[in-house]
Amino acid sequence: MKREELLRQLDSDTLWDMIVIGGGATGLGTAVEAASRGYRTLLLEQADFAQGTSSRSTKLIHGGVRYLQQGNLSLVLEALRERGLLIRNAPHLVHNQSFVVPLYDWWEGPFYGIGLKLYDVLAGKLGLGPSRLLSREEALQLIPTVEPHGLKGGVSYHDGQFDDARLAISLALTITDLGGVALNYLPVTGIIREDGLVTGVEARDRESGRGFRIRGRVVINAAGPFVDGVRQMVDPAAKELITPSQGVHLVLDGTFLPGESAIMVPHTDDGRVLFAVPWHGRTIVGTTDTPIPTATIEPRPLPEEIEFLLAHAARYLTRHPQRSDVLSVFAGIRPLVRSDAGSDTASLSRDHTLLVEGSGLVTIAGGKWTTYRKMGEDTVSAAAQVAGLDERPSVTGSLQIHGWQAGGEPTDPLQVYGSDRPGLEGLLAENPAWRERLHPALPYCLAQLVWGVRSEGARTVEDLLARRTRALLLDARASIASAPKVAELMAQELGQDRAWQETQVDAFSALARGYLLE
Ligand SMILES: Cc1cc2nc3c(=O)[nH]c(=O)nc-3n(C[C@H](O)[C@H](O)[C@H](O)COP(=O)(O)OP(=O)(O)OC[C@H]3O[C@@H](n4cnc5c(N)ncnc54)[C@H](O)[C@@H]3O)c2cc1C
């Protein structure tokens, strides 16, 4: 549906059953849940879908081996169940990824071997394949570039991998498929209250500057690291719920980790898990856990985070990555819910927290991408009670996500489109010139950009290069070089002029320079 048509739905005097603030994993999952239960659902995102944390993850749909180490079995169990459901409900976006834990000490074999067997048991019927102890030779066969010095063997196990921003876009399209409305570039600027109770929101279209007053039976705050800002729109004295923590990833060429398996290091110097994972032909290395004072939509990696990742990648890889090898670096903010565990965010819970305040505002925070569906389910059940809506059972455990298609190869660059692929191919029939590659270093053709504008709600060059395609993460330099071509194509589609193109290219280039190390 075109943006103008979606905006028209805000003009009417509609009383929405549920208004969701925030178009990241949590808000999108909540809105899919609400719309699939038949509630009239509106989702408002201030920037682009998944522009915050939800496009900056490690791209894993996982139980969390780290939480197993912490003994948080209920969280692992819940996440493993969600992993199993998601791989069924979005097979075009989530696939089975094999991991190897390299072992350099003899005690590690039984320790991690038993731990990962427990992981298999907890996954039960939804398991993705059994874990197994590997000899040194087998470990080297699976990860030819793992540091061989002192290597004793390994443990292999399975988890899920996905494309986070693409799942977010597919969830936004699922909301529309279910009759709901999801709009990007529509920040909520105020909360409407009558007699102290929340009855709607004020929002502003960032493109036209137009303001809207929108009525809802219940308002759900799913603003991720920004939930406290929304809560404070109702009560400026509301005590903060979130303690933000930043995580950084480096993107290296695929030759750093040839083969299909990923590396998982269960315990780094600062007690974190370190991953090196093949993704879209590149190698992603991450992550860090750095407490930060305030959340921003475009967090910047700190020099010490980059040094930490380069140094640790060098410990486990035969080829030691240099700054000049980094194709892109990106940072995201974990919306961790405060606990009394002190200021060390690495030990805070990733469990989600649902808060219903006296005003009726429902806030959902914490959790992780993997558990977005369960977070949505819990939130909508609570919100329906607040709104006095009739109770309806959840159906998302078996709801197919937009584009659902079984089979396919995760290495196929068009795999993420699933059943939308014929539409994309239709564009090639409309204009064979759109077959042209965007850039020799990027696996995208022009038709994907046109599709992003016409069918996936892209409004800016950044939307296309960062989230409809993942060009910015795969190669920041190549994405900057591509920006003028993208702007020209978008301008034709959206009826924009040359000045718009120049502004877009300047804005994108300035942003993308932050993803480069030199
Ligand atoms: C480094 C890192 C790695 C991670 N890796 C994994 C992983 O591999 N697997 C996994 O399962 N999880 C992972 N996570 C966790 C997961 O990414 C997050 O839990 C999840 O993305 C949070 O989603 P969210 O919707 O709560 O927040 P966000 O994605 O930040 O979304 C909140 C949205 O609300 C919008 N918003 C804010 N204020 C307003 C307003 N006033 N009006 C309208 N919209 C507003 C924002 O623009 C934003 O888009 C990782 C997190 C980090 C930081």
PDB file of N, CA, C and O in Angstrom, residues 161-225:
ATOM      1  N   GLN A 161      20.437 -18.578  12.044  1.00  0.00           N
ATOM      2  CA  GLN A 161      20.977 -17.290  11.593  1.00  0.00           C
ATOM      3  C   GLN A 161      19.917 -16.611  10.734  1.00  0.00           C
ATOM      4  O   GLN A 161      19.131 -17.291  10.060  1.00  0.00           O
ATOM      5  N   PHE A 162      19.909 -15.280  10.741  1.00  0.00           N
ATOM      6  CA  PHE A 162      18.893 -14.572   9.962  1.00  0.00           C
ATOM      7  C   PHE A 162      19.408 -13.229   9.492  1.00  0.00           C
ATOM      8  O   PHE A 162      20.515 -12.816   9.836  1.00  0.00           O
ATOM      9  N   ASP A 163      18.571 -12.560   8.700  1.00  0.00           N
ATOM     10  CA  ASP A 163      18.866 -11.191   8.297  1.00  0.00           C
ATOM     11  C   ASP A 163      17.888 -10.312   9.070  1.00  0.00           C
ATOM     12  O   ASP A 163      16.681 -10.297   8.790  1.00  0.00           O
ATOM     13  N   ASP A 164      18.408  -9.602  10.080  1.00  0.00           N
ATOM     14  CA  ASP A 164      17.523  -8.911  11.028  1.00  0.00           C
ATOM     15  C   ASP A 164      16.629  -7.842  10.384  1.00  0.00           C
ATOM     16  O   ASP A 164      15.405  -7.836  10.590  1.00  0.00           O
ATOM     17  N   ALA A 165      17.226  -6.952   9.574  1.00  0.00           N
ATOM     18  CA  ALA A 165      16.393  -5.883   8.995  1.00  0.00           C
ATOM     19  C   ALA A 165      15.373  -6.455   8.013  1.00  0.00           C
ATOM     20  O   ALA A 165      14.242  -5.974   7.921  1.00  0.00           O
ATOM     21  N   ARG A 166      15.764  -7.509   7.293  1.00  0.00           N
ATOM     22  CA  ARG A 166      14.818  -8.117   6.339  1.00  0.00           C
ATOM     23  C   ARG A 166      13.655  -8.774   7.097  1.00  0.00           C
ATOM     24  O   ARG A 166      12.516  -8.740   6.628  1.00  0.00           O
ATOM     25  N   LEU A 167      13.934  -9.382   8.239  1.00  0.00           N
ATOM     26  CA  LEU A 167      12.821  -9.947   9.017  1.00  0.00           C
ATOM     27  C   LEU A 167      11.903  -8.808   9.487  1.00  0.00           C
ATOM     28  O   LEU A 167      10.676  -8.938   9.456  1.00  0.00           O
ATOM     29  N   ALA A 168      12.514  -7.696   9.883  1.00  0.00           N
ATOM     30  CA  ALA A 168      11.700  -6.559  10.333  1.00  0.00           C
ATOM     31  C   ALA A 168      10.785  -6.068   9.201  1.00  0.00           C
ATOM     32  O   ALA A 168       9.587  -5.837   9.417  1.00  0.00           O
ATOM     33  N   ILE A 169      11.332  -5.929   8.008  1.00  0.00           N
ATOM     34  CA  ILE A 169      10.520  -5.455   6.873  1.00  0.00           C
ATOM     35  C   ILE A 169       9.406  -6.475   6.593  1.00  0.00           C
ATOM     36  O   ILE A 169       8.254  -6.105   6.353  1.00  0.00           O
ATOM     37  N   SER A 170       9.747  -7.752   6.662  1.00  0.00           N
ATOM     38  CA  SER A 170       8.730  -8.784   6.406  1.00  0.00           C
ATOM     39  C   SER A 170       7.644  -8.757   7.478  1.00  0.00           C
ATOM     40  O   SER A 170       6.477  -9.024   7.180  1.00  0.00           O
ATOM     41  N   LEU A 171       8.006  -8.425   8.715  1.00  0.00           N
ATOM     42  CA  LEU A 171       6.987  -8.309   9.768  1.00  0.00           C
ATOM     43  C   LEU A 171       6.086  -7.099   9.501  1.00  0.00           C
ATOM     44  O   LEU A 171       4.865  -7.171   9.684  1.00  0.00           O
ATOM     45  N   ALA A 172       6.689  -5.995   9.041  1.00  0.00           N
ATOM     46  CA  ALA A 172       5.874  -4.804   8.721  1.00  0.00           C
ATOM     47  C   ALA A 172       4.878  -5.157   7.609  1.00  0.00           C
ATOM     48  O   ALA A 172       3.699  -4.768   7.659  1.00  0.00           O
ATOM     49  N   LEU A 173       5.343  -5.927   6.625  1.00  0.00           N
ATOM     50  CA  LEU A 173       4.443  -6.326   5.527  1.00  0.00           C
ATOM     51  C   LEU A 173       3.378  -7.309   6.030  1.00  0.00           C
ATOM     52  O   LEU A 173       2.242  -7.303   5.552  1.00  0.00           O
ATOM     53  N   THR A 174       3.741  -8.131   7.009  1.00  0.00           N
ATOM     54  CA  THR A 174       2.765  -9.068   7.592  1.00  0.00           C
ATOM     55  C   THR A 174       1.636  -8.292   8.276  1.00  0.00           C
ATOM     56  O   THR A 174       0.459  -8.671   8.187  1.00  0.00           O
ATOM     57  N   ILE A 175       1.999  -7.204   8.944  1.00  0.00           N
ATOM     58  CA  ILE A 175       0.978  -6.374   9.615  1.00  0.00           C
ATOM     59  C   ILE A 175      -0.034  -5.881   8.571  1.00  0.00           C
ATOM     60  O   ILE A 175      -1.247  -5.962   8.761  1.00  0.00           O
ATOM     61  N   THR A 176       0.502  -5.387   7.448  1.00  0.00           N
ATOM     62  CA  THR A 176      -0.379  -4.895   6.373  1.00  0.00           C
ATOM     63  C   THR A 176      -1.221  -6.045   5.814  1.00  0.00           C
ATOM     64  O   THR A 176      -2.422  -5.881   5.595  1.00  0.00           O
ATOM     65  N   ASP A 177      -0.582  -7.207   5.600  1.00  0.00           N
ATOM     66  CA  ASP A 177      -1.335  -8.369   5.088  1.00  0.00           C
ATOM     67  C   ASP A 177      -2.523  -8.697   6.004  1.00  0.00           C
ATOM     68  O   ASP A 177      -3.562  -9.165   5.544  1.00  0.00           O
ATOM     69  N   LEU A 178      -2.326  -8.468   7.315  1.00  0.00           N
ATOM     70  CA  LEU A 178      -3.367  -8.827   8.281  1.00  0.00           C
ATOM     71  C   LEU A 178      -4.390  -7.703   8.481  1.00  0.00           C
ATOM     72  O   LEU A 178      -5.250  -7.782   9.356  1.00  0.00           O
ATOM     73  N   GLY A 179      -4.246  -6.624   7.698  1.00  0.00           N
ATOM     74  CA  GLY A 179      -5.237  -5.540   7.784  1.00  0.00           C
ATOM     75  C   GLY A 179      -4.839  -4.421   8.728  1.00  0.00           C
ATOM     76  O   GLY A 179      -5.608  -3.474   8.923  1.00  0.00           O
ATOM     77  N   GLY A 180      -3.667  -4.499   9.326  1.00  0.00           N
ATOM     78  CA  GLY A 180      -3.195  -3.421  10.199  1.00  0.00           C
ATOM     79  C   GLY A 180      -2.459  -2.359   9.391  1.00  0.00           C
ATOM     80  O   GLY A 180      -2.311  -2.474   8.171  1.00  0.00           O
ATOM     81  N   VAL A 181      -2.009  -1.314  10.083  1.00  0.00           N
ATOM     82  CA  VAL A 181      -1.251  -0.246   9.416  1.00  0.00           C
ATOM     83  C   VAL A 181       0.076  -0.063  10.149  1.00  0.00           C
ATOM     84  O   VAL A 181       0.099   0.051  11.377  1.00  0.00           O
ATOM     85  N   ALA A 182       1.175  -0.070   9.393  1.00  0.00           N
ATOM     86  CA  ALA A 182       2.504   0.179   9.971  1.00  0.00           C
ATOM     87  C   ALA A 182       3.132   1.308   9.169  1.00  0.00           C
ATOM     88  O   ALA A 182       3.279   1.197   7.955  1.00  0.00           O
ATOM     89  N   LEU A 183       3.480   2.392   9.843  1.00  0.00           N
ATOM     90  CA  LEU A 183       4.034   3.567   9.151  1.00  0.00           C
ATOM     91  C   LEU A 183       5.395   3.935   9.715  1.00  0.00           C
ATOM     92  O   LEU A 183       5.559   4.038  10.944  1.00  0.00           O
ATOM     93  N   ASN A 184       6.362   4.147   8.811  1.00  0.00           N
ATOM     94  CA  ASN A 184       7.654   4.661   9.261  1.00  0.00           C
ATOM     95  C   ASN A 184       7.661   6.192   9.135  1.00  0.00           C
ATOM     96  O   ASN A 184       6.739   6.790   8.576  1.00  0.00           O
ATOM     97  N   TYR A 185       8.686   6.805   9.688  1.00  0.00           N
ATOM     98  CA  TYR A 185       8.850   8.272   9.683  1.00  0.00           C
ATOM     99  C   TYR A 185       7.639   8.996  10.275  1.00  0.00           C
ATOM    100  O   TYR A 185       7.199  10.020   9.774  1.00  0.00           O
ATOM    101  N   LEU A 186       7.091   8.436  11.326  1.00  0.00           N
ATOM    102  CA  LEU A 186       5.957   9.039  12.022  1.00  0.00           C
ATOM    103  C   LEU A 186       6.183   8.994  13.537  1.00  0.00           C
ATOM    104  O   LEU A 186       5.605   8.152  14.227  1.00  0.00           O
ATOM    105  N   PRO A 187       7.045   9.873  14.055  1.00  0.00           N
ATOM    106  CA  PRO A 187       7.316   9.841  15.492  1.00  0.00           C
ATOM    107  C   PRO A 187       6.093  10.187  16.334  1.00  0.00           C
ATOM    108  O   PRO A 187       5.305  11.069  15.953  1.00  0.00           O
ATOM    109  N   VAL A 188       5.950   9.494  17.439  1.00  0.00           N
ATOM    110  CA  VAL A 188       4.950   9.875  18.432  1.00  0.00           C
ATOM    111  C   VAL A 188       5.572  11.004  19.247  1.00  0.00           C
ATOM    112  O   VAL A 188       6.659  10.858  19.810  1.00  0.00           O
ATOM    113  N   THR A 189       4.883  12.146  19.261  1.00  0.00           N
ATOM    114  CA  THR A 189       5.451  13.332  19.919  1.00  0.00           C
ATOM    115  C   THR A 189       4.769  13.623  21.260  1.00  0.00           C
ATOM    116  O   THR A 189       5.251  14.439  22.031  1.00  0.00           O
ATOM    117  N   GLY A 190       3.649  12.969  21.503  1.00  0.00           N
ATOM    118  CA  GLY A 190       2.960  13.197  22.769  1.00  0.00           C
ATOM    119  C   GLY A 190       1.941  12.095  23.015  1.00  0.00           C
ATOM    120  O   GLY A 190       1.538  11.387  22.084  1.00  0.00           O
ATOM    121  N   ILE A 191       1.553  11.962  24.275  1.00  0.00           N
ATOM    122  CA  ILE A 191       0.543  10.959  24.637  1.00  0.00           C
ATOM    123  C   ILE A 191      -0.701  11.727  25.089  1.00  0.00           C
ATOM    124  O   ILE A 191      -0.602  12.632  25.928  1.00  0.00           O
ATOM    125  N   ILE A 192      -1.840  11.367  24.515  1.00  0.00           N
ATOM    126  CA  ILE A 192      -3.093  12.053  24.890  1.00  0.00           C
ATOM    127  C   ILE A 192      -3.692  11.352  26.111  1.00  0.00           C
ATOM    128  O   ILE A 192      -3.751  10.111  26.156  1.00  0.00           O
ATOM    129  N   ARG A 193      -4.113  12.165  27.091  1.00  0.00           N
ATOM    130  CA  ARG A 193      -4.742  11.574  28.278  1.00  0.00           C
ATOM    131  C   ARG A 193      -6.066  12.272  28.576  1.00  0.00           C
ATOM    132  O   ARG A 193      -6.205  13.474  28.345  1.00  0.00           O
ATOM    133  N   GLU A 194      -7.000  11.510  29.061  1.00  0.00           N
ATOM    134  CA  GLU A 194      -8.269  12.090  29.546  1.00  0.00           C
ATOM    135  C   GLU A 194      -8.490  11.549  30.945  1.00  0.00           C
ATOM    136  O   GLU A 194      -8.399  10.325  31.144  1.00  0.00           O
ATOM    137  N   ASP A 195      -8.722  12.436  31.884  1.00  0.00           N
ATOM    138  CA  ASP A 195      -8.853  12.046  33.295  1.00  0.00           C
ATOM    139  C   ASP A 195      -7.680  11.165  33.747  1.00  0.00           C
ATOM    140  O   ASP A 195      -7.870  10.164  34.450  1.00  0.00           O
ATOM    141  N   GLY A 196      -6.509  11.502  33.268  1.00  0.00           N
ATOM    142  CA  GLY A 196      -5.309  10.775  33.703  1.00  0.00           C
ATOM    143  C   GLY A 196      -5.057   9.491  32.937  1.00  0.00           C
ATOM    144  O   GLY A 196      -3.990   8.887  33.061  1.00  0.00           O
ATOM    145  N   LEU A 197      -6.022   9.050  32.132  1.00  0.00           N
ATOM    146  CA  LEU A 197      -5.843   7.776  31.416  1.00  0.00           C
ATOM    147  C   LEU A 197      -5.446   8.001  29.961  1.00  0.00           C
ATOM    148  O   LEU A 197      -5.971   8.906  29.297  1.00  0.00           O
ATOM    149  N   VAL A 198      -4.549   7.183  29.476  1.00  0.00           N
ATOM    150  CA  VAL A 198      -4.054   7.305  28.102  1.00  0.00           C
ATOM    151  C   VAL A 198      -5.166   6.934  27.117  1.00  0.00           C
ATOM    152  O   VAL A 198      -5.752   5.849  27.229  1.00  0.00           O
ATOM    153  N   THR A 199      -5.434   7.843  26.165  1.00  0.00           N
ATOM    154  CA  THR A 199      -6.507   7.562  25.191  1.00  0.00           C
ATOM    155  C   THR A 199      -6.033   7.699  23.747  1.00  0.00           C
ATOM    156  O   THR A 199      -6.829   7.586  22.821  1.00  0.00           O
ATOM    157  N   GLY A 200      -4.740   7.974  23.561  1.00  0.00           N
ATOM    158  CA  GLY A 200      -4.255   8.083  22.189  1.00  0.00           C
ATOM    159  C   GLY A 200      -2.880   8.724  22.139  1.00  0.00           C
ATOM    160  O   GLY A 200      -2.229   8.912  23.175  1.00  0.00           O
ATOM    161  N   VAL A 201      -2.454   9.059  20.916  1.00  0.00           N
ATOM    162  CA  VAL A 201      -1.123   9.662  20.749  1.00  0.00           C
ATOM    163  C   VAL A 201      -1.193  10.849  19.786  1.00  0.00           C
ATOM    164  O   VAL A 201      -2.097  10.939  18.947  1.00  0.00           O
ATOM    165  N   GLU A 202      -0.209  11.721  19.930  1.00  0.00           N
ATOM    166  CA  GLU A 202       0.029  12.756  18.925  1.00  0.00           C
ATOM    167  C   GLU A 202       1.237  12.309  18.128  1.00  0.00           C
ATOM    168  O   GLU A 202       2.224  11.828  18.710  1.00  0.00           O
ATOM    169  N   ALA A 203       1.151  12.448  16.807  1.00  0.00           N
ATOM    170  CA  ALA A 203       2.269  12.028  15.969  1.00  0.00           C
ATOM    171  C   ALA A 203       2.461  13.048  14.859  1.00  0.00           C
ATOM    172  O   ALA A 203       1.559  13.847  14.576  1.00  0.00           O
ATOM    173  N   ARG A 204       3.673  13.017  14.252  1.00  0.00           N
ATOM    174  CA  ARG A 204       3.977  14.011  13.211  1.00  0.00           C
ATOM    175  C   ARG A 204       4.648  13.295  12.046  1.00  0.00           C
ATOM    176  O   ARG A 204       5.599  12.529  12.234  1.00  0.00           O
ATOM    177  N   ASP A 205       4.123  13.544  10.841  1.00  0.00           N
ATOM    178  CA  ASP A 205       4.731  12.975   9.632  1.00  0.00           C
ATOM    179  C   ASP A 205       6.028  13.736   9.359  1.00  0.00           C
ATOM    180  O   ASP A 205       5.987  14.948   9.101  1.00  0.00           O
ATOM    181  N   ARG A 206       7.145  13.051   9.406  1.00  0.00           N
ATOM    182  CA  ARG A 206       8.434  13.747   9.240  1.00  0.00           C
ATOM    183  C   ARG A 206       8.617  14.280   7.830  1.00  0.00           C
ATOM    184  O   ARG A 206       9.407  15.195   7.610  1.00  0.00           O
ATOM    185  N   GLU A 207       7.906  13.745   6.859  1.00  0.00           N
ATOM    186  CA  GLU A 207       8.079  14.216   5.483  1.00  0.00           C
ATOM    187  C   GLU A 207       7.300  15.506   5.231  1.00  0.00           C
ATOM    188  O   GLU A 207       7.816  16.438   4.645  1.00  0.00           O
ATOM    189  N   SER A 208       6.043  15.544   5.664  1.00  0.00           N
ATOM    190  CA  SER A 208       5.203  16.717   5.360  1.00  0.00           C
ATOM    191  C   SER A 208       5.140  17.683   6.544  1.00  0.00           C
ATOM    192  O   SER A 208       4.713  18.826   6.384  1.00  0.00           O
ATOM    193  N   GLY A 209       5.543  17.237   7.729  1.00  0.00           N
ATOM    194  CA  GLY A 209       5.438  18.066   8.929  1.00  0.00           C
ATOM    195  C   GLY A 209       4.042  18.063   9.533  1.00  0.00           C
ATOM    196  O   GLY A 209       3.790  18.702  10.554  1.00  0.00           O
ATOM    197  N   ARG A 210       3.120  17.341   8.900  1.00  0.00           N
ATOM    198  CA  ARG A 210       1.725  17.323   9.376  1.00  0.00           C
ATOM    199  C   ARG A 210       1.567  16.602  10.703  1.00  0.00           C
ATOM    200  O   ARG A 210       2.170  15.558  10.920  1.00  0.00           O
ATOM    201  N   GLY A 211       0.743  17.156  11.567  1.00  0.00           N
ATOM    202  CA  GLY A 211       0.506  16.523  12.864  1.00  0.00           C
ATOM    203  C   GLY A 211      -0.786  15.723  12.860  1.00  0.00           C
ATOM    204  O   GLY A 211      -1.708  16.015  12.089  1.00  0.00           O
ATOM    205  N   PHE A 212      -0.854  14.706  13.684  1.00  0.00           N
ATOM    206  CA  PHE A 212      -2.061  13.865  13.800  1.00  0.00           C
ATOM    207  C   PHE A 212      -2.384  13.651  15.277  1.00  0.00           C
ATOM    208  O   PHE A 212      -1.470  13.540  16.099  1.00  0.00           O
ATOM    209  N   ARG A 213      -3.677  13.612  15.580  1.00  0.00           N
ATOM    210  CA  ARG A 213      -4.133  13.149  16.904  1.00  0.00           C
ATOM    211  C   ARG A 213      -4.866  11.847  16.655  1.00  0.00           C
ATOM    212  O   ARG A 213      -5.830  11.810  15.884  1.00  0.00           O
ATOM    213  N   ILE A 214      -4.382  10.780  17.263  1.00  0.00           N
ATOM    214  CA  ILE A 214      -4.893   9.450  16.931  1.00  0.00           C
ATOM    215  C   ILE A 214      -5.405   8.788  18.217  1.00  0.00           C
ATOM    216  O   ILE A 214      -4.703   8.775  19.229  1.00  0.00           O
ATOM    217  N   ARG A 215      -6.620   8.256  18.124  1.00  0.00           N
ATOM    218  CA  ARG A 215      -7.232   7.678  19.330  1.00  0.00           C
ATOM    219  C   ARG A 215      -7.055   6.163  19.364  1.00  0.00           C
ATOM    220  O   ARG A 215      -7.163   5.495  18.333  1.00  0.00           O
ATOM    221  N   GLY A 216      -6.781   5.639  20.542  1.00  0.00           N
ATOM    222  CA  GLY A 216      -6.624   4.192  20.674  1.00  0.00           C
ATOM    223  C   GLY A 216      -7.157   3.711  22.013  1.00  0.00           C
ATOM    224  O   GLY A 216      -7.145   4.449  22.995  1.00  0.00           O
ATOM    225  N   ARG A 217      -7.627   2.458  22.037  1.00  0.00           N
ATOM    226  CA  ARG A 217      -8.123   1.896  23.306  1.00  0.00           C
ATOM    227  C   ARG A 217      -6.965   1.619  24.258  1.00  0.00           C
ATOM    228  O   ARG A 217      -7.122   1.648  25.465  1.00  0.00           O
ATOM    229  N   VAL A 218      -5.803   1.298  23.660  1.00  0.00           N
ATOM    230  CA  VAL A 218      -4.622   1.099  24.499  1.00  0.00           C
ATOM    231  C   VAL A 218      -3.401   1.523  23.677  1.00  0.00           C
ATOM    232  O   VAL A 218      -3.392   1.370  22.449  1.00  0.00           O
ATOM    233  N   VAL A 219      -2.410   2.084  24.366  1.00  0.00           N
ATOM    234  CA  VAL A 219      -1.157   2.487  23.698  1.00  0.00           C
ATOM    235  C   VAL A 219      -0.025   1.638  24.268  1.00  0.00           C
ATOM    236  O   VAL A 219       0.125   1.524  25.493  1.00  0.00           O
ATOM    237  N   ILE A 220       0.729   1.033  23.344  1.00  0.00           N
ATOM    238  CA  ILE A 220       1.826   0.143  23.755  1.00  0.00           C
ATOM    239  C   ILE A 220       3.155   0.799  23.402  1.00  0.00           C
ATOM    240  O   ILE A 220       3.400   1.168  22.249  1.00  0.00           O
ATOM    241  N   ASN A 221       3.988   0.930  24.401  1.00  0.00           N
ATOM    242  CA  ASN A 221       5.288   1.571  24.238  1.00  0.00           C
ATOM    243  C   ASN A 221       6.339   0.481  24.004  1.00  0.00           C
ATOM    244  O   ASN A 221       6.716  -0.236  24.921  1.00  0.00           O
ATOM    245  N   ALA A 222       6.788   0.371  22.735  1.00  0.00           N
ATOM    246  CA  ALA A 222       7.807  -0.628  22.380  1.00  0.00           C
ATOM    247  C   ALA A 222       8.981   0.103  21.744  1.00  0.00           C
ATOM    248  O   ALA A 222       9.479  -0.290  20.697  1.00  0.00           O
ATOM    249  N   ALA A 223       9.414   1.184  22.399  1.00  0.00           N
ATOM    250  CA  ALA A 223      10.424   2.072  21.804  1.00  0.00           C
ATOM    251  C   ALA A 223      11.856   1.640  22.119  1.00  0.00           C
ATOM    252  O   ALA A 223      12.786   2.437  21.978  1.00  0.00           O
ATOM    253  N   GLY A 224      12.058   0.403  22.534  1.00  0.00           N
ATOM    254  CA  GLY A 224      13.408  -0.140  22.724  1.00  0.00           C
ATOM    255  C   GLY A 224      14.214   0.695  23.710  1.00  0.00           C
ATOM    256  O   GLY A 224      13.739   1.005  24.814  1.00  0.00           O
ATOM    257  N   PRO A 225      15.425   1.120  23.315  1.00  0.00           N
ATOM    258  CA  PRO A 225      16.255   1.906  24.235  1.00  0.00           C
ATOM    259  C   PRO A 225      15.601   3.241  24.602  1.00  0.00           C
ATOM    260  O   PRO A 225      16.075   3.922  25.502  1.00  0.00           O
TER     261      PRO A 225
END
